[in-house]
Amino acid sequence: IVYLADRKLSLIDLKQERDGYLEYGVNFNNPDVFSLAKAFGGMGHRVTKASQLKEKIGFAMKMGGLQLIEAQINPEKYRTQM
């Protein structure tokens, strides 16, 4: 399983900003990927660069079982897309 982790409710943050509100209640910490995977009998992984993802997926597929990969992304990129 690969999930994108931006540690922010980015669309809500953008809406607050566009409506003239201060940033409030949109930042959070993601669960610890290693502990979360371990709790379900699996293994957790983290990548911080897109270039690392292919290798990490290959490794996870070789390992088998539950493999949870957190792909950290920059939430500021949404501003240019929305």
PDB file of C-alpha atoms in Angstrom:
ATOM      1  CA  ILE A   1       0.000   0.000   0.000  1.00  0.00           C
ATOM      2  CA  VAL A   2       1.344   3.424  -0.955  1.00  0.00           C
ATOM      3  CA  TYR A   3      -0.184   6.538   0.565  1.00  0.00           C
ATOM      4  CA  LEU A   4       0.652  10.180  -0.030  1.00  0.00           C
ATOM      5  CA  ALA A   5       1.485  12.078   3.152  1.00  0.00           C
ATOM      6  CA  ASP A   6       1.362  15.855   3.090  1.00  0.00           C
ATOM      7  CA  ARG A   7       0.601  16.448   6.795  1.00  0.00           C
ATOM      8  CA  LYS A   8      -2.026  18.995   5.908  1.00  0.00           C
ATOM      9  CA  LEU A   9      -5.660  19.296   4.906  1.00  0.00           C
ATOM     10  CA  SER A  10      -4.480  21.201   1.859  1.00  0.00           C
ATOM     11  CA  LEU A  11      -7.759  21.874   0.090  1.00  0.00           C
ATOM     12  CA  ILE A  12      -9.363  23.217   3.269  1.00  0.00           C
ATOM     13  CA  ASP A  13      -6.272  25.358   3.907  1.00  0.00           C
ATOM     14  CA  LEU A  14      -6.479  26.789   0.394  1.00  0.00           C
ATOM     15  CA  LYS A  15     -10.205  27.532   0.815  1.00  0.00           C
ATOM     16  CA  GLN A  16      -9.569  29.272   4.146  1.00  0.00           C
ATOM     17  CA  GLU A  17      -6.857  31.382   2.560  1.00  0.00           C
ATOM     18  CA  ARG A  18      -8.971  32.339  -0.456  1.00  0.00           C
ATOM     19  CA  ASP A  19     -11.855  33.319   1.838  1.00  0.00           C
ATOM     20  CA  GLY A  20      -9.544  35.552   3.865  1.00  0.00           C
ATOM     21  CA  TYR A  21      -9.322  33.391   6.986  1.00  0.00           C
ATOM     22  CA  LEU A  22      -6.181  32.601   8.954  1.00  0.00           C
ATOM     23  CA  GLU A  23      -4.806  29.075   8.712  1.00  0.00           C
ATOM     24  CA  TYR A  24      -6.509  27.065  11.437  1.00  0.00           C
ATOM     25  CA  GLY A  25      -6.825  23.355  12.182  1.00  0.00           C
ATOM     26  CA  VAL A  26      -5.359  22.093   8.923  1.00  0.00           C
ATOM     27  CA  ASN A  27      -1.925  20.827   9.997  1.00  0.00           C
ATOM     28  CA  PHE A  28      -1.453  17.419  11.580  1.00  0.00           C
ATOM     29  CA  ASN A  29       1.064  14.633  11.993  1.00  0.00           C
ATOM     30  CA  ASN A  30       0.463  11.430  10.077  1.00  0.00           C
ATOM     31  CA  PRO A  31       0.547   8.215  12.078  1.00  0.00           C
ATOM     32  CA  ASP A  32       3.954   6.629  12.426  1.00  0.00           C
ATOM     33  CA  VAL A  33       4.112   4.420   9.342  1.00  0.00           C
ATOM     34  CA  PHE A  34       6.471   1.937  10.997  1.00  0.00           C
ATOM     35  CA  SER A  35       4.336   1.396  14.100  1.00  0.00           C
ATOM     36  CA  LEU A  36       1.111   1.318  12.116  1.00  0.00           C
ATOM     37  CA  ALA A  37       2.363  -1.374   9.750  1.00  0.00           C
ATOM     38  CA  LYS A  38       3.858  -3.377  12.617  1.00  0.00           C
ATOM     39  CA  ALA A  39       0.524  -3.317  14.469  1.00  0.00           C
ATOM     40  CA  PHE A  40      -0.998  -5.182  11.519  1.00  0.00           C
ATOM     41  CA  GLY A  41       1.884  -7.608  11.146  1.00  0.00           C
ATOM     42  CA  GLY A  42       3.559  -5.768   8.302  1.00  0.00           C
ATOM     43  CA  MET A  43       6.491  -3.529   7.565  1.00  0.00           C
ATOM     44  CA  GLY A  44       6.501   0.246   7.124  1.00  0.00           C
ATOM     45  CA  HIS A  45       8.590   2.282   4.713  1.00  0.00           C
ATOM     46  CA  ARG A  46       9.028   5.985   4.001  1.00  0.00           C
ATOM     47  CA  VAL A  47      10.235   7.774   0.890  1.00  0.00           C
ATOM     48  CA  THR A  48      10.930  11.482   0.639  1.00  0.00           C
ATOM     49  CA  LYS A  49      11.756  11.671  -3.068  1.00  0.00           C
ATOM     50  CA  ALA A  50       9.834  10.400  -6.081  1.00  0.00           C
ATOM     51  CA  SER A  51      13.028   8.790  -7.334  1.00  0.00           C
ATOM     52  CA  GLN A  52      13.009   6.452  -4.321  1.00  0.00           C
ATOM     53  CA  LEU A  53       9.506   5.111  -4.852  1.00  0.00           C
ATOM     54  CA  LYS A  54      10.140   2.568  -7.620  1.00  0.00           C
ATOM     55  CA  GLU A  55      12.944   0.906  -5.675  1.00  0.00           C
ATOM     56  CA  LYS A  56      10.911   0.837  -2.458  1.00  0.00           C
ATOM     57  CA  ILE A  57       7.907  -0.705  -4.225  1.00  0.00           C
ATOM     58  CA  GLY A  58      10.147  -3.373  -5.734  1.00  0.00           C
ATOM     59  CA  PHE A  59      11.582  -4.163  -2.304  1.00  0.00           C
ATOM     60  CA  ALA A  60       8.109  -4.334  -0.766  1.00  0.00           C
ATOM     61  CA  MET A  61       6.887  -6.706  -3.461  1.00  0.00           C
ATOM     62  CA  LYS A  62       9.848  -9.021  -2.849  1.00  0.00           C
ATOM     63  CA  MET A  63       9.156  -9.026   0.895  1.00  0.00           C
ATOM     64  CA  GLY A  64       5.490  -9.937   0.454  1.00  0.00           C
ATOM     65  CA  GLY A  65       2.837  -9.551   3.108  1.00  0.00           C
ATOM     66  CA  LEU A  66       1.629  -6.169   4.267  1.00  0.00           C
ATOM     67  CA  GLN A  67       3.973  -3.409   3.161  1.00  0.00           C
ATOM     68  CA  LEU A  68       2.933   0.182   3.906  1.00  0.00           C
ATOM     69  CA  ILE A  69       4.827   2.919   2.067  1.00  0.00           C
ATOM     70  CA  GLU A  70       4.485   6.543   3.072  1.00  0.00           C
ATOM     71  CA  ALA A  71       5.391   8.831   0.174  1.00  0.00           C
ATOM     72  CA  GLN A  72       5.977  12.296   1.595  1.00  0.00           C
ATOM     73  CA  ILE A  73       4.835  15.113  -0.675  1.00  0.00           C
ATOM     74  CA  ASN A  74       4.964  18.890  -0.450  1.00  0.00           C
ATOM     75  CA  PRO A  75       1.451  20.332   0.067  1.00  0.00           C
ATOM     76  CA  GLU A  76       2.487  23.699  -1.390  1.00  0.00           C
ATOM     77  CA  LYS A  77       2.392  22.152  -4.876  1.00  0.00           C
ATOM     78  CA  TYR A  78      -1.425  22.171  -4.703  1.00  0.00           C
ATOM     79  CA  ARG A  79      -1.440  25.966  -4.926  1.00  0.00           C
ATOM     80  CA  THR A  80      -0.238  25.853  -8.517  1.00  0.00           C
ATOM     81  CA  GLN A  81      -2.795  23.186  -9.449  1.00  0.00           C
ATOM     82  CA  MET A  82      -5.911  24.675  -7.908  1.00  0.00           C
TER      83      MET A  82
END
